[in-house]
Each structure stands twice: as structure tokens, then as C-alpha cells.
PDB file of C-alpha atoms in Angstrom:
ATOM      1  CA  MET U   1     145.272-149.897 -23.278  1.00  0.00           C
ATOM      2  CA  ASP U   2     148.159-149.652 -20.985  1.00  0.00           C
ATOM      3  CA  ASP U   3     151.415-148.989 -23.014  1.00  0.00           C
ATOM      4  CA  GLU U   4     153.076-151.878 -21.196  1.00  0.00           C
ATOM      5  CA  LEU U   5     150.793-154.281 -22.932  1.00  0.00           C
ATOM      6  CA  ALA U   6     151.272-155.723 -26.318  1.00  0.00           C
ATOM      7  CA  ILE U   7     148.065-157.875 -26.031  1.00  0.00           C
ATOM      8  CA  SER U   8     144.773-156.812 -23.910  1.00  0.00           C
ATOM      9  CA  VAL U   9     141.783-159.245 -24.198  1.00  0.00           C
ATOM     10  CA  ARG U  10     138.557-158.809 -21.926  1.00  0.00           C
ATOM     11  CA  GLY U  11     135.379-161.014 -22.182  1.00  0.00           C
ATOM     12  CA  LEU U  12     136.351-162.539 -25.666  1.00  0.00           C
ATOM     13  CA  ARG U  13     133.689-164.979 -26.662  1.00  0.00           C
ATOM     14  CA  LYS U  14     133.400-167.377 -30.006  1.00  0.00           C
ATOM     15  CA  ALA U  15     131.280-169.948 -30.940  1.00  0.00           C
ATOM     16  CA  TYR U  16     130.606-172.135 -33.844  1.00  0.00           C
ATOM     17  CA  GLY U  17     126.778-172.841 -33.662  1.00  0.00           C
ATOM     18  CA  ASP U  18     126.087-174.384 -30.521  1.00  0.00           C
ATOM     19  CA  ASN U  19     129.817-175.032 -29.869  1.00  0.00           C
ATOM     20  CA  VAL U  20     131.451-172.585 -27.693  1.00  0.00           C
ATOM     21  CA  ALA U  21     135.063-172.559 -28.592  1.00  0.00           C
ATOM     22  CA  VAL U  22     135.992-169.336 -26.391  1.00  0.00           C
ATOM     23  CA  ALA U  23     134.135-168.477 -23.266  1.00  0.00           C
ATOM     24  CA  GLY U  24     135.286-165.358 -21.845  1.00  0.00           C
ATOM     25  CA  VAL U  25     138.573-165.192 -22.021  1.00  0.00           C
ATOM     26  CA  ASP U  26     140.746-162.343 -20.249  1.00  0.00           C
ATOM     27  CA  LEU U  27     144.555-162.244 -21.088  1.00  0.00           C
ATOM     28  CA  ASP U  28     147.066-159.431 -20.923  1.00  0.00           C
ATOM     29  CA  VAL U  29     150.772-159.877 -22.531  1.00  0.00           C
ATOM     30  CA  ARG U  30     153.309-157.648 -21.879  1.00  0.00           C
ATOM     31  CA  ARG U  31     155.706-155.879 -24.436  1.00  0.00           C
ATOM     32  CA  GLY U  32     158.893-158.008 -24.497  1.00  0.00           C
ATOM     33  CA  GLU U  33     157.929-161.013 -22.902  1.00  0.00           C
ATOM     34  CA  VAL U  34     157.678-164.716 -24.230  1.00  0.00           C
ATOM     35  CA  PHE U  35     154.392-165.768 -23.656  1.00  0.00           C
ATOM     36  CA  ALA U  36     153.185-169.333 -23.979  1.00  0.00           C
ATOM     37  CA  LEU U  37     149.351-170.411 -24.346  1.00  0.00           C
ATOM     38  CA  LEU U  38     148.973-174.162 -23.372  1.00  0.00           C
ATOM     39  CA  GLY U  39     145.945-176.008 -23.774  1.00  0.00           C
ATOM     40  CA  PRO U  40     144.609-179.798 -24.989  1.00  0.00           C
ATOM     41  CA  ASN U  41     142.944-179.793 -28.572  1.00  0.00           C
ATOM     42  CA  GLY U  42     139.741-178.129 -28.725  1.00  0.00           C
ATOM     43  CA  ALA U  43     140.637-175.965 -25.629  1.00  0.00           C
ATOM     44  CA  GLY U  44     139.684-172.612 -27.821  1.00  0.00           C
ATOM     45  CA  LYS U  45     143.768-171.550 -27.797  1.00  0.00           C
ATOM     46  CA  THR U  46     143.699-171.718 -31.768  1.00  0.00           C
ATOM     47  CA  THR U  47     140.529-169.582 -32.122  1.00  0.00           C
ATOM     48  CA  THR U  48     141.898-167.038 -29.478  1.00  0.00           C
ATOM     49  CA  VAL U  49     145.529-166.808 -31.202  1.00  0.00           C
ATOM     50  CA  GLU U  50     143.703-166.509 -34.657  1.00  0.00           C
ATOM     51  CA  ILE U  51     141.421-163.707 -33.427  1.00  0.00           C
ATOM     52  CA  LEU U  52     144.551-161.966 -31.944  1.00  0.00           C
ATOM     53  CA  GLU U  53     146.151-162.001 -35.423  1.00  0.00           C
ATOM     54  CA  GLY U  54     142.955-160.760 -37.228  1.00  0.00           C
ATOM     55  CA  TYR U  55     142.177-163.760 -39.257  1.00  0.00           C
ATOM     56  CA  ARG U  56     138.862-164.682 -37.087  1.00  0.00           C
ATOM     57  CA  ARG U  57     135.797-162.610 -36.129  1.00  0.00           C
ATOM     58  CA  ARG U  58     135.026-162.613 -32.737  1.00  0.00           C
ATOM     59  CA  ASP U  59     131.369-162.978 -31.117  1.00  0.00           C
ATOM     60  CA  ALA U  60     131.958-160.513 -28.068  1.00  0.00           C
ATOM     61  CA  GLY U  61     134.564-158.863 -25.921  1.00  0.00           C
ATOM     62  CA  GLU U  62     137.463-156.237 -26.240  1.00  0.00           C
ATOM     63  CA  VAL U  63     140.529-157.012 -28.135  1.00  0.00           C
ATOM     64  CA  ARG U  64     143.690-155.115 -28.290  1.00  0.00           C
ATOM     65  CA  VAL U  65     146.644-155.822 -30.232  1.00  0.00           C
ATOM     66  CA  LEU U  66     149.665-153.339 -30.257  1.00  0.00           C
ATOM     67  CA  GLY U  67     146.901-150.753 -29.473  1.00  0.00           C
ATOM     68  CA  SER U  68     144.492-151.424 -32.372  1.00  0.00           C
ATOM     69  CA  ASP U  69     141.581-153.619 -32.757  1.00  0.00           C
ATOM     70  CA  PRO U  70     142.488-156.489 -34.949  1.00  0.00           C
ATOM     71  CA  GLU U  71     138.638-156.600 -36.776  1.00  0.00           C
ATOM     72  CA  LEU U  72     139.267-153.004 -37.493  1.00  0.00           C
ATOM     73  CA  ALA U  73     143.016-153.677 -38.734  1.00  0.00           C
ATOM     74  CA  PHE U  74     141.746-156.770 -40.879  1.00  0.00           C
ATOM     75  CA  GLY U  75     138.209-155.210 -41.527  1.00  0.00           C
ATOM     76  CA  SER U  76     137.966-155.620 -45.074  1.00  0.00           C
ATOM     77  CA  ARG U  77     138.700-159.121 -44.841  1.00  0.00           C
ATOM     78  CA  LEU U  78     136.434-160.006 -41.870  1.00  0.00           C
ATOM     79  CA  ARG U  79     133.366-157.886 -42.569  1.00  0.00           C
ATOM     80  CA  GLY U  80     133.078-156.252 -45.939  1.00  0.00           C
ATOM     81  CA  SER U  81     132.357-153.190 -46.960  1.00  0.00           C
ATOM     82  CA  GLN U  82     130.814-152.071 -43.759  1.00  0.00           C
ATOM     83  CA  ALA U  83     134.137-152.512 -41.680  1.00  0.00           C
ATOM     84  CA  ARG U  84     135.991-150.655 -44.319  1.00  0.00           C
ATOM     85  CA  SER U  85     133.776-147.652 -43.472  1.00  0.00           C
ATOM     86  CA  SER U  86     133.882-147.864 -39.964  1.00  0.00           C
ATOM     87  CA  ARG U  87     137.613-148.677 -39.625  1.00  0.00           C
ATOM     88  CA  ALA U  88     139.016-146.036 -36.861  1.00  0.00           C
ATOM     89  CA  PRO U  89     141.253-143.203 -37.995  1.00  0.00           C
ATOM     90  CA  GLY U  90     144.723-143.897 -37.249  1.00  0.00           C
ATOM     91  CA  HIS U  91     144.631-147.654 -37.472  1.00  0.00           C
ATOM     92  CA  PRO U  92     145.311-148.400 -41.026  1.00  0.00           C
ATOM     93  CA  ALA U  93     145.277-152.049 -42.009  1.00  0.00           C
ATOM     94  CA  ARG U  94     148.778-151.999 -43.428  1.00  0.00           C
ATOM     95  CA  ASP U  95     150.348-150.102 -40.969  1.00  0.00           C
ATOM     96  CA  TRP U  96     149.206-152.719 -38.298  1.00  0.00           C
ATOM     97  CA  ARG U  97     149.732-155.653 -40.393  1.00  0.00           C
ATOM     98  CA  SER U  98     153.690-154.742 -40.797  1.00  0.00           C
ATOM     99  CA  ARG U  99     153.977-155.003 -37.131  1.00  0.00           C
ATOM    100  CA  ILE U 100     152.815-158.564 -36.691  1.00  0.00           C
ATOM    101  CA  GLY U 101     155.017-161.644 -37.508  1.00  0.00           C
ATOM    102  CA  ILE U 102     153.135-164.685 -38.050  1.00  0.00           C
ATOM    103  CA  VAL U 103     154.930-168.212 -37.832  1.00  0.00           C
ATOM    104  CA  LEU U 104     152.458-170.862 -38.785  1.00  0.00           C
ATOM    105  CA  GLN U 105     152.920-174.658 -38.670  1.00  0.00           C
ATOM    106  CA  GLY U 106     153.573-174.393 -42.689  1.00  0.00           C
ATOM    107  CA  THR U 107     154.095-170.986 -44.394  1.00  0.00           C
ATOM    108  CA  GLY U 108     153.739-172.790 -47.837  1.00  0.00           C
ATOM    109  CA  GLU U 109     156.245-174.612 -50.567  1.00  0.00           C
ATOM    110  CA  PHE U 110     158.688-172.809 -53.044  1.00  0.00           C
ATOM    111  CA  ASP U 111     160.503-175.772 -53.985  1.00  0.00           C
ATOM    112  CA  GLU U 112     162.460-174.159 -57.021  1.00  0.00           C
ATOM    113  CA  LEU U 113     163.036-170.958 -55.285  1.00  0.00           C
ATOM    114  CA  THR U 114     166.001-170.640 -53.154  1.00  0.00           C
ATOM    115  CA  VAL U 115     165.972-169.486 -49.597  1.00  0.00           C
ATOM    116  CA  ILE U 116     166.962-165.907 -50.234  1.00  0.00           C
ATOM    117  CA  GLU U 117     164.970-165.664 -52.994  1.00  0.00           C
ATOM    118  CA  VAL U 118     161.912-166.485 -50.860  1.00  0.00           C
ATOM    119  CA  VAL U 119     162.795-164.328 -48.081  1.00  0.00           C
ATOM    120  CA  ARG U 120     163.552-161.231 -50.402  1.00  0.00           C
ATOM    121  CA  HIS U 121     160.199-161.707 -51.973  1.00  0.00           C
ATOM    122  CA  PHE U 122     158.243-161.722 -48.708  1.00  0.00           C
ATOM    123  CA  SER U 123     160.327-158.818 -47.795  1.00  0.00           C
ATOM    124  CA  GLY U 124     158.592-156.597 -50.471  1.00  0.00           C
ATOM    125  CA  PHE U 125     155.404-157.169 -48.540  1.00  0.00           C
ATOM    126  CA  TYR U 126     156.592-154.964 -45.973  1.00  0.00           C
ATOM    127  CA  PRO U 127     157.195-150.969 -45.839  1.00  0.00           C
ATOM    128  CA  ASP U 128     160.243-151.210 -43.516  1.00  0.00           C
ATOM    129  CA  ALA U 129     161.597-154.692 -44.154  1.00  0.00           C
ATOM    130  CA  ASP U 130     164.838-155.956 -42.842  1.00  0.00           C
ATOM    131  CA  ASP U 131     167.761-156.791 -45.175  1.00  0.00           C
ATOM    132  CA  PRO U 132     166.707-160.560 -46.413  1.00  0.00           C
ATOM    133  CA  ALA U 133     170.658-161.589 -46.352  1.00  0.00           C
ATOM    134  CA  LYS U 134     170.679-160.591 -42.784  1.00  0.00           C
ATOM    135  CA  VAL U 135     167.589-162.218 -41.841  1.00  0.00           C
ATOM    136  CA  VAL U 136     168.697-165.318 -43.340  1.00  0.00           C
ATOM    137  CA  GLU U 137     171.857-165.324 -41.062  1.00  0.00           C
ATOM    138  CA  ARG U 138     170.050-164.596 -38.173  1.00  0.00           C
ATOM    139  CA  VAL U 139     168.016-167.790 -38.514  1.00  0.00           C
ATOM    140  CA  GLY U 140     170.938-169.815 -39.154  1.00  0.00           C
ATOM    141  CA  LEU U 141     170.553-170.548 -42.804  1.00  0.00           C
ATOM    142  CA  GLY U 142     173.378-168.564 -44.046  1.00  0.00           C
ATOM    143  CA  ALA U 143     175.184-171.558 -45.686  1.00  0.00           C
ATOM    144  CA  LYS U 144     171.861-172.392 -47.279  1.00  0.00           C
ATOM    145  CA  ALA U 145     171.120-168.874 -48.791  1.00  0.00           C
ATOM    146  CA  LYS U 146     171.227-170.175 -52.398  1.00  0.00           C
ATOM    147  CA  ALA U 147     169.889-173.593 -51.942  1.00  0.00           C
ATOM    148  CA  ARG U 148     166.654-174.564 -53.300  1.00  0.00           C
ATOM    149  CA  THR U 149     163.906-174.918 -50.173  1.00  0.00           C
ATOM    150  CA  HIS U 150     163.110-178.400 -51.410  1.00  0.00           C
ATOM    151  CA  THR U 151     166.564-179.372 -50.290  1.00  0.00           C
ATOM    152  CA  LEU U 152     166.119-178.059 -46.760  1.00  0.00           C
ATOM    153  CA  SER U 153     165.750-180.619 -43.687  1.00  0.00           C
ATOM    154  CA  GLY U 154     162.698-180.047 -41.710  1.00  0.00           C
ATOM    155  CA  GLY U 155     164.402-177.931 -39.188  1.00  0.00           C
ATOM    156  CA  GLN U 156     165.759-175.942 -41.693  1.00  0.00           C
ATOM    157  CA  LYS U 157     162.368-175.112 -43.357  1.00  0.00           C
ATOM    158  CA  ARG U 158     161.029-174.083 -39.923  1.00  0.00           C
ATOM    159  CA  ARG U 159     164.075-171.865 -39.833  1.00  0.00           C
ATOM    160  CA  LEU U 160     162.859-170.529 -43.297  1.00  0.00           C
ATOM    161  CA  ASP U 161     159.105-170.092 -41.732  1.00  0.00           C
ATOM    162  CA  VAL U 162     160.667-167.899 -38.930  1.00  0.00           C
ATOM    163  CA  ALA U 163     162.584-165.629 -41.336  1.00  0.00           C
ATOM    164  CA  LEU U 164     159.338-165.095 -43.363  1.00  0.00           C
ATOM    165  CA  GLY U 165     157.772-164.293 -40.038  1.00  0.00           C
ATOM    166  CA  ILE U 166     160.709-161.749 -38.885  1.00  0.00           C
ATOM    167  CA  VAL U 167     161.590-160.188 -41.963  1.00  0.00           C
ATOM    168  CA  GLY U 168     159.024-157.298 -41.602  1.00  0.00           C
ATOM    169  CA  ARG U 169     160.758-156.257 -38.122  1.00  0.00           C
ATOM    170  CA  PRO U 170     157.693-157.369 -36.178  1.00  0.00           C
ATOM    171  CA  GLU U 171     157.163-156.068 -32.715  1.00  0.00           C
ATOM    172  CA  LEU U 172     154.977-159.110 -31.823  1.00  0.00           C
ATOM    173  CA  LEU U 173     155.608-162.409 -33.503  1.00  0.00           C
ATOM    174  CA  PHE U 174     153.165-165.504 -33.092  1.00  0.00           C
ATOM    175  CA  LEU U 175     154.804-169.038 -33.021  1.00  0.00           C
ATOM    176  CA  ASP U 176     152.174-171.856 -33.720  1.00  0.00           C
ATOM    177  CA  GLU U 177     153.655-175.518 -32.562  1.00  0.00           C
ATOM    178  CA  PRO U 178     157.162-174.190 -33.862  1.00  0.00           C
ATOM    179  CA  THR U 179     159.198-177.398 -33.308  1.00  0.00           C
ATOM    180  CA  THR U 180     156.403-180.029 -34.051  1.00  0.00           C
ATOM    181  CA  GLY U 181     158.483-182.992 -35.693  1.00  0.00           C
ATOM    182  CA  PHE U 182     162.116-181.358 -34.707  1.00  0.00           C
ATOM    183  CA  ASP U 183     164.863-183.863 -33.253  1.00  0.00           C
ATOM    184  CA  PRO U 184     166.170-182.933 -29.741  1.00  0.00           C
ATOM    185  CA  GLU U 185     169.160-181.398 -31.340  1.00  0.00           C
ATOM    186  CA  ALA U 186     167.259-179.224 -33.878  1.00  0.00           C
ATOM    187  CA  ARG U 187     164.527-178.100 -31.090  1.00  0.00           C
ATOM    188  CA  ARG U 188     167.571-176.995 -28.992  1.00  0.00           C
ATOM    189  CA  GLU U 189     168.840-174.973 -31.687  1.00  0.00           C
ATOM    190  CA  PHE U 190     165.443-173.527 -32.427  1.00  0.00           C
ATOM    191  CA  TRP U 191     165.052-172.447 -28.713  1.00  0.00           C
ATOM    192  CA  GLU U 192     168.329-170.350 -28.844  1.00  0.00           C
ATOM    193  CA  LEU U 193     167.004-168.565 -31.955  1.00  0.00           C
ATOM    194  CA  ILE U 194     163.739-167.834 -30.139  1.00  0.00           C
ATOM    195  CA  ARG U 195     165.669-166.338 -26.888  1.00  0.00           C
ATOM    196  CA  ASP U 196     167.652-164.450 -29.315  1.00  0.00           C
ATOM    197  CA  LEU U 197     164.636-162.875 -30.841  1.00  0.00           C
ATOM    198  CA  ALA U 198     163.245-162.061 -27.174  1.00  0.00           C
ATOM    199  CA  ALA U 199     166.533-160.153 -26.120  1.00  0.00           C
ATOM    200  CA  ALA U 200     166.194-157.997 -29.149  1.00  0.00           C
ATOM    201  CA  GLY U 201     162.759-157.009 -27.851  1.00  0.00           C
ATOM    202  CA  THR U 202     160.459-158.969 -29.703  1.00  0.00           C
ATOM    203  CA  THR U 203     157.261-160.037 -27.889  1.00  0.00           C
ATOM    204  CA  ILE U 204     156.160-163.529 -28.579  1.00  0.00           C
ATOM    205  CA  VAL U 205     153.108-165.804 -28.098  1.00  0.00           C
ATOM    206  CA  LEU U 206     154.159-169.089 -28.389  1.00  0.00           C
ATOM    207  CA  THR U 207     151.397-172.126 -28.791  1.00  0.00           C
ATOM    208  CA  THR U 208     153.448-175.526 -27.738  1.00  0.00           C
ATOM    209  CA  HIS U 209     152.057-179.067 -26.542  1.00  0.00           C
ATOM    210  CA  TYR U 210     155.827-179.345 -25.347  1.00  0.00           C
ATOM    211  CA  LEU U 211     155.719-178.487 -21.763  1.00  0.00           C
ATOM    212  CA  ASP U 212     159.706-178.821 -21.376  1.00  0.00           C
ATOM    213  CA  GLU U 213     159.487-176.221 -24.432  1.00  0.00           C
ATOM    214  CA  ALA U 214     157.370-173.673 -22.373  1.00  0.00           C
ATOM    215  CA  GLU U 215     159.128-173.899 -19.307  1.00  0.00           C
ATOM    216  CA  SER U 216     162.667-173.257 -21.096  1.00  0.00           C
ATOM    217  CA  LEU U 217     161.342-170.358 -23.233  1.00  0.00           C
ATOM    218  CA  ALA U 218     158.284-168.521 -21.585  1.00  0.00           C
ATOM    219  CA  ASP U 219     158.381-165.798 -19.141  1.00  0.00           C
ATOM    220  CA  ARG U 220     154.717-166.616 -18.278  1.00  0.00           C
ATOM    221  CA  VAL U 221     152.425-169.213 -19.464  1.00  0.00           C
ATOM    222  CA  GLY U 222     148.782-169.174 -19.658  1.00  0.00           C
ATOM    223  CA  VAL U 223     146.611-172.634 -19.389  1.00  0.00           C
ATOM    224  CA  ILE U 224     143.198-172.754 -21.255  1.00  0.00           C
ATOM    225  CA  ALA U 225     140.761-175.352 -21.257  1.00  0.00           C
ATOM    226  CA  ALA U 226     136.956-175.383 -22.091  1.00  0.00           C
ATOM    227  CA  GLY U 227     137.268-171.889 -23.506  1.00  0.00           C
ATOM    228  CA  ARG U 228     138.291-170.367 -20.620  1.00  0.00           C
ATOM    229  CA  VAL U 229     142.045-169.038 -19.175  1.00  0.00           C
ATOM    230  CA  ILE U 230     142.086-171.113 -15.815  1.00  0.00           C
ATOM    231  CA  GLU U 231     145.584-169.421 -14.874  1.00  0.00           C
ATOM    232  CA  VAL U 232     148.451-167.371 -16.003  1.00  0.00           C
ATOM    233  CA  ALA U 233     151.600-167.334 -13.892  1.00  0.00           C
ATOM    234  CA  PRO U 234     155.627-167.754 -14.373  1.00  0.00           C
ATOM    235  CA  PRO U 235     156.354-171.541 -15.193  1.00  0.00           C
ATOM    236  CA  LYS U 236     157.623-172.128 -11.661  1.00  0.00           C
ATOM    237  CA  LEU U 237     154.647-170.586  -9.552  1.00  0.00           C
ATOM    238  CA  LEU U 238     152.074-172.268 -12.224  1.00  0.00           C
ATOM    239  CA  GLY U 239     149.318-174.086 -10.028  1.00  0.00           C
ATOM    240  CA  ASN U 240     151.224-173.159  -6.469  1.00  0.00           C
ATOM    241  CA  ARG U 241     153.647-175.384  -7.772  1.00  0.00           C
ATOM    242  CA  GLN U 242     156.584-173.666  -5.657  1.00  0.00           C
ATOM    243  CA  ASP U 243     154.463-174.764  -2.569  1.00  0.00           C
ATOM    244  CA  ALA U 244     154.014-178.534  -3.749  1.00  0.00           C
ATOM    245  CA  LEU U 245     155.377-181.510  -1.455  1.00  0.00           C
ATOM    246  CA  ALA U 246     158.679-183.025  -2.753  1.00  0.00           C
ATOM    247  CA  THR U 247     158.971-186.616  -3.043  1.00  0.00           C
ATOM    248  CA  VAL U 248     162.094-188.245  -1.551  1.00  0.00           C
ATOM    249  CA  SER U 249     162.497-191.847  -2.659  1.00  0.00           C
ATOM    250  CA  TRP U 250     165.397-194.173  -1.478  1.00  0.00           C
ATOM    251  CA  ARG U 251     166.107-197.718  -1.013  1.00  0.00           C
ATOM    252  CA  THR U 252     166.355-200.025   2.070  1.00  0.00           C
ATOM    253  CA  PRO U 253     169.758-202.125   3.106  1.00  0.00           C
ATOM    254  CA  GLU U 254     167.157-205.045   1.845  1.00  0.00           C
ATOM    255  CA  GLY U 255     166.580-203.182  -1.539  1.00  0.00           C
ATOM    256  CA  ALA U 256     162.955-202.381  -1.069  1.00  0.00           C
ATOM    257  CA  LEU U 257     161.917-198.915  -2.474  1.00  0.00           C
ATOM    258  CA  GLU U 258     160.473-196.559  -0.099  1.00  0.00           C
ATOM    259  CA  SER U 259     159.448-192.943  -0.576  1.00  0.00           C
ATOM    260  CA  ALA U 260     157.821-190.358   1.594  1.00  0.00           C
ATOM    261  CA  GLU U 261     156.432-186.516   0.761  1.00  0.00           C
ATOM    262  CA  SER U 262     157.618-183.785   2.735  1.00  0.00           C
ATOM    263  CA  ALA U 263     157.645-180.077   2.612  1.00  0.00           C
ATOM    264  CA  ALA U 264     161.011-180.002   4.241  1.00  0.00           C
ATOM    265  CA  PRO U 265     162.981-182.416   1.895  1.00  0.00           C
ATOM    266  CA  THR U 266     166.514-181.225   2.923  1.00  0.00           C
ATOM    267  CA  ALA U 267     165.813-182.366   6.549  1.00  0.00           C
ATOM    268  CA  LEU U 268     164.368-185.577   5.430  1.00  0.00           C
ATOM    269  CA  VAL U 269     167.635-186.344   3.358  1.00  0.00           C
ATOM    270  CA  ALA U 270     169.856-185.368   6.371  1.00  0.00           C
ATOM    271  CA  GLU U 271     168.062-187.918   8.617  1.00  0.00           C
ATOM    272  CA  LEU U 272     168.171-190.713   6.377  1.00  0.00           C
ATOM    273  CA  ALA U 273     171.999-189.945   5.825  1.00  0.00           C
ATOM    274  CA  ALA U 274     172.232-190.207   9.326  1.00  0.00           C
ATOM    275  CA  ARG U 275     170.260-193.386   9.418  1.00  0.00           C
ATOM    276  CA  TYR U 276     172.239-195.061   6.784  1.00  0.00           C
ATOM    277  CA  GLY U 277     175.558-193.870   7.810  1.00  0.00           C
ATOM    278  CA  GLY U 278     175.898-191.034   5.009  1.00  0.00           C
ATOM    279  CA  GLU U 279     174.984-192.648   1.905  1.00  0.00           C
ATOM    280  CA  VAL U 280     171.529-193.312   1.083  1.00  0.00           C
ATOM    281  CA  PRO U 281     170.853-195.922  -1.452  1.00  0.00           C
ATOM    282  CA  GLY U 282     169.001-194.703  -4.677  1.00  0.00           C
ATOM    283  CA  LEU U 283     168.322-191.657  -3.231  1.00  0.00           C
ATOM    284  CA  THR U 284     166.135-189.087  -5.548  1.00  0.00           C
ATOM    285  CA  VAL U 285     163.964-185.604  -4.393  1.00  0.00           C
ATOM    286  CA  THR U 286     161.686-184.671  -6.975  1.00  0.00           C
ATOM    287  CA  ARG U 287     159.055-181.999  -7.015  1.00  0.00           C
ATOM    288  CA  PRO U 288     156.056-181.731  -9.255  1.00  0.00           C
ATOM    289  CA  THR U 289     156.807-180.948 -12.782  1.00  0.00           C
ATOM    290  CA  LEU U 290     155.277-178.343 -15.131  1.00  0.00           C
ATOM    291  CA  GLU U 291     153.810-181.314 -17.039  1.00  0.00           C
ATOM    292  CA  ASP U 292     152.256-182.701 -13.626  1.00  0.00           C
ATOM    293  CA  VAL U 293     150.676-179.401 -12.668  1.00  0.00           C
ATOM    294  CA  TYR U 294     149.244-178.920 -16.343  1.00  0.00           C
ATOM    295  CA  LEU U 295     147.764-182.198 -16.467  1.00  0.00           C
ATOM    296  CA  ARG U 296     145.970-181.513 -12.878  1.00  0.00           C
ATOM    297  CA  MET U 297     144.783-178.051 -14.094  1.00  0.00           C
ATOM    298  CA  ILE U 298     143.185-179.247 -17.239  1.00  0.00           C
ATOM    299  CA  GLY U 299     141.420-182.589 -15.484  1.00  0.00           C
ATOM    300  CA  HIS U 300     143.864-185.127 -16.425  1.00  0.00           C
ATOM    301  CA  PRO U 301     145.245-187.529 -13.696  1.00  0.00           C
TER     302      PRO U 301
END
């Protein structure tokens, strides 16, 4: 495995009976990047991520996460005594798991415990845990450290979930739909937290249905549909988005709306400005958004 890669996947396959959930996925995630995995429900992204996390067994393919096979690292859980006996030397489960952080859509309920009590409890699961008080501050819950968790807002509970995911100082953090149900302000605040984690060197794998979230946070995005990865690219380059025609729209003196697609929108705008004496009523210039490209790629109009 390339030392620059946090995750390397080749030929990954997983089926549930006759239903093929993952049909030959190849995927690389570089160390230190934020990687967003996009796909409709049923596309196979959840199964893929669970295999990477070590919680689900694959049918075929090669998988390396931080240099180890997740099935070997979680062997006792996935395959019983046979896996325990076959675990490769140098890949102890506890050591590997301590390098992984996972933030699920809901970690659990701890209504009668305070924020600091919950984080301190989870820190005991790791051999080199971060200071719980510092982690609580880092996720923006310092003022709520002694508050019982049932008094937290939805956004604050999500921050607590992240605190539990990072208290073990993970090299790799999995975020599953991290801002579902957030209001716009809470989402923006959460994005800043993710940027801070990435700036500190944490590799982040993000699954989300919010295309603006992927565009704002991700260095690269991968689109998965029908169990296969369609494309991996930076958001601005996905689906040759950078080469797409721009749509220029304007209003005529009579008030009619007109539009034209152009590979040279600046020249078209200059032409319109000359035609209308400087100001072009109702002028807009748009290019396909990430959402436009994504919907086209997964087969939606």
C-alpha cells in the first residue's frame, strides 16, 4: 500500500442474497484529505463505508485502511475463532481501532450524564486519548461541559458525537451524514469544525446528501451508483464541469426573458452590453452546479 494513501480498495464486492450492493469498487483516499462519498440511497455507499470501518464483511476484493485489512483488525467480531487465528502479526485489533474515529448518525443517549462525563468515559477506551476537557472545547461545547446531554440542542448533540469520534486522536475519521437536521447556521459552524480537524492533519471520509456541503468541504468527491464508483474528482472538475457551457440570461426592452448557452460567456455579455447601451436588464451567468452534474451522473434529469 502506498504510504500516501489512508485507504486503498480494489475490486470490492458485497451481496446480500441476490442483491448486489457493491459490484467491484476501486477507491483511494489520500492521507490528510477530506473525501466525500456521494450516492443515492441504495447505491452501496453505506455498505462500502461499513466495510472500511471493519463492521461488515466483504465477499471479495482487497481493502487496506491505514495499512491494515479491516477484516483482520476486526477479525474476532466478523469471523469468530478462525479469524482470530489468522490475524496477521503486527495488525492488532486494538491498535488499529484506536487510530480510527467514527461518527455515526447517532452515537447513543446519555441523558443523565454531563458532556464532560460522557467524553471522559469514552476516552478510557483508547490507549493514547486526548484530554477530554480540551476535546470538549475543541468541538465548541466548553460552555456546556457540565450540562446534562438531554439539555443539548440537536447541533450540540452532533458536536458531542464528534467529540466522541476524535477523543482517541484518530488518524482517520468517518462522518456519516454529519449535519442532517441542522439549521443553516449550525451547519456552517459544523463545517468550520471539520475544516479545523482537516487542517490538523486528520483524514476525513464524509458521506452526505448535501451537495453544497461536499463542495464546501471536500478536496475530492466520489460518486457511487448501483454499487460502482462512477467518477472521483475535485468538486470543480467532476463530470467535466469546468468545460460545461455557461447559460447567459437577460431581458429584452419588451420584458421578454431570453437565454443562450455559450463557451465564451464574457464575450457574449460584452456583446449584449454594446447592444443595450451598457446595462443589460436581468443579466445572469450560470454554470452547472455540482448538484446538476451529480444528478446527471446518477441518471436523474
